[in-house]
Short mmCIF file of C-alpha atoms in Angstrom, two decimals:
data_model
loop_
_atom_site.label_atom_id
_atom_site.label_comp_id
_atom_site.label_asym_id
_atom_site.label_seq_id
_atom_site.Cartn_x
_atom_site.Cartn_y
_atom_site.Cartn_z
CA ALA P 23 -12.38 -10.55 15.02
CA LEU P 24 -14.58 -7.30 13.14
CA ALA P 25 -14.13 -5.18 16.27
CA ALA P 26 -10.36 -5.63 16.21
CA ILE P 27 -10.03 -4.72 12.47
CA ASP P 28 -12.12 -1.73 12.77
CA ARG P 29 -9.66 -0.52 15.70
CA GLU P 30 -6.31 -1.59 14.26
CA GLU P 31 -4.53 -1.98 10.98
CA PHE P 32 -3.00 -5.26 10.53
CA ALA P 33 -0.13 -6.47 8.25
CA VAL P 34 -1.88 -9.78 7.46
CA VAL P 35 -5.35 -11.16 8.26
CA VAL P 36 -6.12 -14.60 7.93
CA SER P 37 -9.50 -16.30 8.32
CA ASP P 38 -11.18 -19.47 7.59
CA ASN P 39 -13.79 -19.34 5.20
CA GLN P 40 -16.29 -21.13 7.46
CA MET P 41 -16.43 -19.05 10.94
CA PRO P 42 -18.99 -19.37 13.66
CA GLY P 43 -21.36 -16.61 13.49
CA GLY P 44 -20.20 -15.37 10.12
CA SER P 45 -18.28 -15.62 6.92
CA GLY P 46 -14.59 -15.24 6.76
CA LEU P 47 -15.22 -13.75 3.19
CA ASP P 48 -17.52 -11.28 4.90
CA LEU P 49 -14.57 -10.37 7.28
CA LEU P 50 -11.89 -10.00 4.89
CA ALA P 51 -13.99 -8.05 2.88
CA ALA P 52 -14.50 -5.72 5.76
CA ALA P 53 -10.95 -5.75 6.43
CA ARG P 54 -10.30 -4.60 2.71
CA ASP P 55 -12.71 -1.99 3.16
CA ARG P 56 -11.29 -0.44 6.13
CA TRP P 57 -7.55 -0.91 5.45
CA PRO P 58 -6.99 -1.72 1.79
CA LEU P 59 -3.24 -2.51 2.17
CA THR P 60 -3.67 -5.17 4.58
CA ARG P 61 -2.89 -8.41 3.01
CA ARG P 62 -5.95 -10.77 3.23
CA LEU P 63 -5.44 -14.63 3.03
CA LEU P 64 -8.38 -17.23 3.28
CA LEU P 65 -8.23 -20.79 4.34
CA THR P 66 -10.52 -22.86 2.38
CA GLY P 67 -11.33 -26.50 1.78
CA ALA P 68 -12.13 -28.04 -1.73
CA THR P 69 -15.97 -27.44 -1.35
CA GLU P 70 -15.40 -24.03 -0.90
CA LEU P 71 -13.08 -23.48 -3.88
CA GLU P 72 -15.41 -21.59 -6.13
CA ASP P 73 -16.23 -18.66 -3.11
CA ALA P 74 -12.24 -18.45 -2.99
CA VAL P 75 -11.82 -17.67 -6.61
CA ALA P 76 -14.82 -15.31 -6.93
CA ALA P 77 -13.21 -13.50 -3.64
CA PHE P 78 -9.80 -13.30 -5.12
CA ASN P 79 -11.31 -12.06 -8.43
CA ASP P 80 -13.33 -9.20 -6.73
CA GLY P 81 -10.03 -8.14 -4.69
CA SER P 82 -11.41 -9.44 -1.26
CA ILE P 83 -8.58 -11.68 -0.88
CA HIS P 84 -4.78 -11.54 -1.91
CA ARG P 85 -4.50 -15.26 -1.75
CA PHE P 86 -6.55 -18.62 -0.76
CA ILE P 87 -4.66 -21.36 0.98
CA HIS P 88 -6.09 -25.09 0.40
CA LYS P 89 -6.73 -26.76 3.62
CA PRO P 90 -4.70 -28.94 4.93
CA TRP P 91 -1.79 -27.00 4.86
CA GLN P 92 1.75 -27.39 6.06
CA ARG P 93 2.67 -25.28 9.01
CA VAL P 94 6.13 -24.29 7.74
CA ASP P 95 4.70 -23.27 4.35
CA LEU P 96 1.76 -21.16 6.18
CA ILE P 97 4.43 -19.28 8.16
CA ARG P 98 6.59 -18.74 5.12
CA LEU P 99 3.84 -17.07 3.26
CA LEU P 100 2.89 -15.16 6.44
CA HIS P 101 6.46 -13.56 6.32
CA LYS P 102 6.09 -13.06 2.50
CA GLU P 103 2.97 -11.28 2.76
CA ALA P 104 4.03 -9.07 5.89
CA GLU P 105 6.80 -8.01 3.55
CA ILE P 106 4.77 -7.16 0.53
CA TYR P 107 2.85 -5.03 3.15
CA ARG P 108 5.54 -3.21 4.51
CA ALA P 109 6.92 -2.35 1.01
CA GLU P 110 3.33 -1.03 -0.07
CA ARG P 111 3.15 0.94 3.21
CA GLY P 112 6.75 2.28 2.47
CA VAL P 113 5.52 3.53 -1.05
CA GLN P 114 2.27 5.17 0.16
CA GLU P 115 4.19 7.11 3.07
CA LYS P 116 6.85 8.30 0.39
CA GLN P 117 4.14 9.37 -2.19
CA ALA P 118 2.38 11.28 0.88
CA MET P 119 5.75 12.97 1.64
CA LEU P 120 6.23 14.16 -1.94
CA GLU P 121 2.58 15.28 -2.23
CA ALA P 122 3.03 17.17 1.06
CA ALA P 123 6.51 18.57 -0.52
CA ALA P 124 4.46 19.55 -3.65
CA ASN P 125 1.76 21.02 -1.95
CA ALA P 126 4.07 23.12 0.31
CA GLN P 127 6.20 24.29 -2.82
CA GLY P 128 2.78 25.14 -4.74
CA GLU P 129 1.60 27.11 -1.63
CA GLU P 130 4.85 29.12 -1.31
CA ALA P 131 4.60 30.08 -5.13
CA ALA P 132 0.80 31.08 -4.73
CA SER P 133 1.94 33.35 -1.64
CA ASN P 134 4.84 34.97 -3.17
CA PRO P 135 4.18 35.27 -6.95
CA ALA P 136 6.13 38.55 -7.27
CA ASP P 137 9.11 36.87 -5.50
CA MET P 138 8.77 33.72 -7.82
CA ASN P 139 8.80 36.01 -10.94
CA ALA P 140 11.65 38.10 -9.61
CA LYS P 141 13.67 34.63 -9.35
CA GLY P 142 12.82 33.47 -12.87
CA GLY P 143 12.28 36.78 -14.65
CA GLY P 144 8.65 35.61 -15.16
CA LYS P 145 9.92 33.14 -17.86
CA ALA P 146 7.94 29.63 -18.57
CA ASN P 147 9.56 26.50 -17.61
CA ASP P 148 12.11 24.98 -20.09
CA SER P 149 11.00 21.51 -20.45
CA LYS P 150 13.83 20.47 -22.68
CA LYS P 151 16.52 21.58 -20.16
CA GLY P 152 14.37 20.16 -17.15
CA VAL P 153 14.84 23.50 -15.17
CA ASP P 154 12.14 25.54 -13.62
CA ARG P 155 12.05 29.43 -13.31
CA ASP P 156 15.05 29.37 -10.79
CA GLY P 157 17.06 27.01 -12.81
CA ARG P 158 17.16 24.11 -10.15
CA GLY P 159 14.33 22.04 -10.89
CA MET P 160 15.27 18.81 -12.00
CA GLU P 161 18.53 18.76 -9.79
CA THR P 162 16.45 19.54 -6.87
CA GLY P 163 13.99 17.00 -7.62
CA ARG P 164 16.79 14.34 -7.87
CA GLN P 165 18.53 15.27 -4.65
CA SER P 166 14.94 15.15 -3.03
CA MET P 167 14.35 11.59 -4.52
CA LYS P 168 17.72 10.37 -3.33
CA SER P 169 17.04 11.51 0.31
CA LEU P 170 13.74 9.97 0.41
CA GLN P 171 15.40 6.46 -0.91
CA GLY P 172 18.05 7.01 1.77
CA ALA P 173 15.42 7.35 4.38
CA ALA P 174 13.64 4.11 3.59
#
């Protein structure tokens, strides 16, 4: 299981607390360290409840499921956790796109300062109106956000 987690990101990892040759908590902590967005669920019995609460509190797991569980409930929970993973992954991807766009714009400004000053006459940003040197800042940002939302 550790080798699979090391190789590949999973939306959801479910582990029993007591596993042959190791601890489910150790497996889920390794999943957290390697893939922070992966949703981690621990199956636990009443005697292990204290361990489960400690793991939840330190962020090693997102949920613990008390044994015995109902199959339909477990399936429903897996679907819900996978949906949370997809939403968080989508937010992370959009943040990366925005950062890349901001970096590209910053690099363009740094490489062409004379051109940027000519466009804006060297004026400072007008934060009250929400415009940048070429007068399009806020509107361009709104359009970018709409296009990213449409892409999701």
